[in-house]
CSV table of N, CA, C and O and ligand atoms in Angstrom, one decimal:
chain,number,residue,atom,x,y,z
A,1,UNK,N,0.8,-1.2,0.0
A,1,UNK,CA,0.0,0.0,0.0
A,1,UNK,C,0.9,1.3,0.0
A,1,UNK,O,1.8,1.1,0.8
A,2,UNK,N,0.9,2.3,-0.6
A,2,UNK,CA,1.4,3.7,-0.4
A,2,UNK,C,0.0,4.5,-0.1
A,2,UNK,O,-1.2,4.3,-0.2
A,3,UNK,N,0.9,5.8,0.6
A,3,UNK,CA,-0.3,6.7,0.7
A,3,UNK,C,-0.1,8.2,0.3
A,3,UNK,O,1.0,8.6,0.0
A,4,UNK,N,-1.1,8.8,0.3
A,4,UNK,CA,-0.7,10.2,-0.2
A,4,UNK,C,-0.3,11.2,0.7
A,4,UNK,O,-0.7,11.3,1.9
A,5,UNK,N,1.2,12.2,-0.2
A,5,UNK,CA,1.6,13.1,1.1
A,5,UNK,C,1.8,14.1,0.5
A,5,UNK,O,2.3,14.2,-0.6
A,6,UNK,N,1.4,15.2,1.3
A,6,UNK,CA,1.1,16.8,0.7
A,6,UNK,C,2.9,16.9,0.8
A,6,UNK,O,3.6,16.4,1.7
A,7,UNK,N,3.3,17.9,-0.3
A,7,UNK,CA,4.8,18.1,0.2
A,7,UNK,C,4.6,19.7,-0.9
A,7,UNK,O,3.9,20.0,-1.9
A,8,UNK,N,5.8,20.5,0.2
A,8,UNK,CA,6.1,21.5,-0.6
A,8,UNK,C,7.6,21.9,-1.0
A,8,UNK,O,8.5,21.7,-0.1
A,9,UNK,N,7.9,22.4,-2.0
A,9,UNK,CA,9.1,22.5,-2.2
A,9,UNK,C,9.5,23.8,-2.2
A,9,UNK,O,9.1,24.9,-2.7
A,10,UNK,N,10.9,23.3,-1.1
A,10,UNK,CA,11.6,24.5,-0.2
A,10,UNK,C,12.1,25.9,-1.4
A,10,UNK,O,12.3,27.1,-1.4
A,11,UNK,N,12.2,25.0,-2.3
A,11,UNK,CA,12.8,25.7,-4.1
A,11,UNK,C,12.2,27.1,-4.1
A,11,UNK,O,12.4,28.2,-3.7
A,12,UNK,N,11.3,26.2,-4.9
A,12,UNK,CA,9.8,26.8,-6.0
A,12,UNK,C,9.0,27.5,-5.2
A,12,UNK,O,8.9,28.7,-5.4
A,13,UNK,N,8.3,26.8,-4.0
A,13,UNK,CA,7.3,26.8,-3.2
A,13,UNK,C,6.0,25.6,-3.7
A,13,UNK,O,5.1,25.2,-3.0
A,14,UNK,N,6.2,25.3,-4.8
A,14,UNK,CA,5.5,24.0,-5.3
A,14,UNK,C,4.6,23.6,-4.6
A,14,UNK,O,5.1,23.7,-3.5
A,15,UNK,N,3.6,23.3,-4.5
A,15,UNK,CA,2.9,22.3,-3.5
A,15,UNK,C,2.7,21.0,-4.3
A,15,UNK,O,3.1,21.0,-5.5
A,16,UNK,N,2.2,19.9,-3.7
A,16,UNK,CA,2.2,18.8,-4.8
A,16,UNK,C,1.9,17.8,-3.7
A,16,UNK,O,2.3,17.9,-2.6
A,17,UNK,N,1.1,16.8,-4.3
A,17,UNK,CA,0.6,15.7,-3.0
A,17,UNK,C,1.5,14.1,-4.3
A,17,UNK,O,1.5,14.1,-5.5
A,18,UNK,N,2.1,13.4,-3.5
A,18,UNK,CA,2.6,11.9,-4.3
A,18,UNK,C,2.2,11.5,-3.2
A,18,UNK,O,2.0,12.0,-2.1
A,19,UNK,N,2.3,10.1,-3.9
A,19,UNK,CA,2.4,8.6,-3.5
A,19,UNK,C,3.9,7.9,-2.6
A,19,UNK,O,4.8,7.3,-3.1
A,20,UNK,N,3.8,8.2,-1.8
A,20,UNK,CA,4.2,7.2,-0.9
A,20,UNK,C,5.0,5.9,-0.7
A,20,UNK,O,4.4,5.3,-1.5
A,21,UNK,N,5.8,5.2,-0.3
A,21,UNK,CA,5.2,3.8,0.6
A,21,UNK,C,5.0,4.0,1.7
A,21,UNK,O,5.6,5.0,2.2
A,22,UNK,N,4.1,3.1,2.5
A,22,UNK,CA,3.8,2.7,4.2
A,22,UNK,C,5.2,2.8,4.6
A,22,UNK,O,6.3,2.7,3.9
A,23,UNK,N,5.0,2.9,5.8
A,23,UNK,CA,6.0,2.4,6.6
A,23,UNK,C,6.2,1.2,6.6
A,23,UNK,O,7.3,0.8,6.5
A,24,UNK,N,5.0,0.1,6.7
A,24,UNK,CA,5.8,-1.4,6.6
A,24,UNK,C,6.4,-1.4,5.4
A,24,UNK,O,7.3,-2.2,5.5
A,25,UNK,N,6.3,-1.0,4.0
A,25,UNK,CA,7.3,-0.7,2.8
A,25,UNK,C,8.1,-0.2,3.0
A,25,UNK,O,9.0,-0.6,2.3
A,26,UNK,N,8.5,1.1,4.0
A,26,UNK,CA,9.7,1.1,4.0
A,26,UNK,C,10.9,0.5,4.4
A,26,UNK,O,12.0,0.9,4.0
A,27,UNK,N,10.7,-0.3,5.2
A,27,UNK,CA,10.9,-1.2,6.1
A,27,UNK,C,11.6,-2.3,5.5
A,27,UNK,O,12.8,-2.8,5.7
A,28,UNK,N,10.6,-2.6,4.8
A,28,UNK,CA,10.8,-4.2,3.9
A,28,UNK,C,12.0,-3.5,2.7
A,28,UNK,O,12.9,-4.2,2.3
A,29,UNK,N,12.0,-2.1,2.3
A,29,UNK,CA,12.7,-1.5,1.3
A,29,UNK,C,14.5,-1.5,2.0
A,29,UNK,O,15.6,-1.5,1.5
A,30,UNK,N,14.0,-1.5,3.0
A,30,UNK,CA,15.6,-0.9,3.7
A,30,UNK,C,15.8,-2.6,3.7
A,30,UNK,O,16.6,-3.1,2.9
A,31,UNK,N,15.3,-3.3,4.4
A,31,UNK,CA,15.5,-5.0,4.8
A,31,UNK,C,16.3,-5.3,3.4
A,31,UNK,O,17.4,-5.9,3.4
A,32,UNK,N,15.5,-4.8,2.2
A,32,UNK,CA,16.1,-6.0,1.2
A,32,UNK,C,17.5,-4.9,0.3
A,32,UNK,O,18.2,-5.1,-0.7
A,33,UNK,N,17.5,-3.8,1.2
A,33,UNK,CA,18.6,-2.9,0.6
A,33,UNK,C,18.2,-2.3,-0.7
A,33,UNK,O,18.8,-2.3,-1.8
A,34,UNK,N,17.4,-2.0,-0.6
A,34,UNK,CA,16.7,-1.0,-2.0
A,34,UNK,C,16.4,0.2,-1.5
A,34,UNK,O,16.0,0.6,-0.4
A,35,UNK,N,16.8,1.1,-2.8
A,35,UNK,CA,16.2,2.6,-2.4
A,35,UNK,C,14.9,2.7,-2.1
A,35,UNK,O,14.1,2.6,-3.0
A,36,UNK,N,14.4,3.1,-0.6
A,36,UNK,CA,13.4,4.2,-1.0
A,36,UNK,C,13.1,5.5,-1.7
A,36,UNK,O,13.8,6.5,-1.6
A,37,UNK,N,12.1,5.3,-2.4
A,37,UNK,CA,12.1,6.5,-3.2
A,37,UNK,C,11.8,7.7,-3.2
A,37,UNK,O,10.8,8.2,-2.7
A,38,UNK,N,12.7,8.3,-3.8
A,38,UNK,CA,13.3,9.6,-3.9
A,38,UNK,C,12.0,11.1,-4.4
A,38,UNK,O,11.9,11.6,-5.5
A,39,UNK,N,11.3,11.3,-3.2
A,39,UNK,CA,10.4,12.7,-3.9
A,39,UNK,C,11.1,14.0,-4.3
A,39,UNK,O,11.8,14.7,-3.5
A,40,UNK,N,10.8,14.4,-5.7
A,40,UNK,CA,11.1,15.4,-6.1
A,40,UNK,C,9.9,16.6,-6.6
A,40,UNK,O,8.7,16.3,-6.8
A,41,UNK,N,10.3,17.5,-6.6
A,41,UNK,CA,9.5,18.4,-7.0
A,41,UNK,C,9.3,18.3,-8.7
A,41,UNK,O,10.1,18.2,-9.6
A,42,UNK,N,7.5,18.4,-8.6
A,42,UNK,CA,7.6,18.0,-9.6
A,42,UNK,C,8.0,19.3,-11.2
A,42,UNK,O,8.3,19.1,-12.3
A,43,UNK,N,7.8,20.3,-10.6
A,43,UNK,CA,7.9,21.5,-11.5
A,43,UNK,C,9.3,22.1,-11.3
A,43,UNK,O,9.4,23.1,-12.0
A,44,UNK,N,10.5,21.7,-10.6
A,44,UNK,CA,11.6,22.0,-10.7
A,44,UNK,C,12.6,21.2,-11.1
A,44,UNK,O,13.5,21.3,-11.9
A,45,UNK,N,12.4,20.1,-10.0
A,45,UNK,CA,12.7,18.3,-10.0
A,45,UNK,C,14.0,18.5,-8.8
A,45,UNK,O,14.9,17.6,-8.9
A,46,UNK,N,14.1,19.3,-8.0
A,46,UNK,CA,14.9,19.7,-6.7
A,46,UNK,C,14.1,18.8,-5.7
A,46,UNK,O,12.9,18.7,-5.6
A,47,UNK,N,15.2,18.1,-4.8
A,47,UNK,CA,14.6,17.2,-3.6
A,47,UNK,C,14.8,17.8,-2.5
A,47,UNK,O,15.0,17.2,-1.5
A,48,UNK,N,14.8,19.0,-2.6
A,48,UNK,CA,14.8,20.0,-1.0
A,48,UNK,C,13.4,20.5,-0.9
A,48,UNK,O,12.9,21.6,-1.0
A,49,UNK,N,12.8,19.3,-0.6
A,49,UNK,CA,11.4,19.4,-0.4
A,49,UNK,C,10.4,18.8,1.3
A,49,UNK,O,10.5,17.8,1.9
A,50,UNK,N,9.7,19.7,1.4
A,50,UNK,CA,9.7,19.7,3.2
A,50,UNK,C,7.9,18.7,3.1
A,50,UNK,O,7.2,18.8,2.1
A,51,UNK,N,7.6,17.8,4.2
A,51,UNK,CA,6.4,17.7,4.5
A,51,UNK,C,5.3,18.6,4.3
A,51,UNK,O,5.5,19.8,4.4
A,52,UNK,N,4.0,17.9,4.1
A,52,UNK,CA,3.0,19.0,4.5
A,52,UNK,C,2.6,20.6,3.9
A,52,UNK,O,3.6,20.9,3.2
A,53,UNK,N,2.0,21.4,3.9
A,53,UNK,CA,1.7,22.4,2.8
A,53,UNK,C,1.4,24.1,4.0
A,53,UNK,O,1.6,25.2,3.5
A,54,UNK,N,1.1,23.9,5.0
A,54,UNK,CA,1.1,24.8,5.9
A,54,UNK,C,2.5,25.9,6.1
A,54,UNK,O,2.5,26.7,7.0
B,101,LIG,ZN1,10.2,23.2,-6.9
């Protein structure tokens, strides 16, 4: 399962909601040594990007 997370980017100011994994994905992600994945902004593509939209 993933879930949706509001993120804004520290950049641009961007707002933008993606997809996720759970935490038990991330979990299992680190277990088998794979990247979790990498949120980027989507209108700049900078990953200096903060939780949440407030
Ligand atoms: Zn941006």
């Amino acid at each position: 399962m993933t879930e949706m997370v509001r993120f804004r980017c520290q950049n641009c100011g961007y707002r933008f909601d993606t997809e996720v994994l759970d935490e038990a994905e991330r979990r299992e992600a680190r277990r088998l040594d794979r990247p979790t994945s990498a949120v980027h902004c989507p209108q700049c593509h900078r990953t200096d990007i903060r939780r949440g939209w407030e």
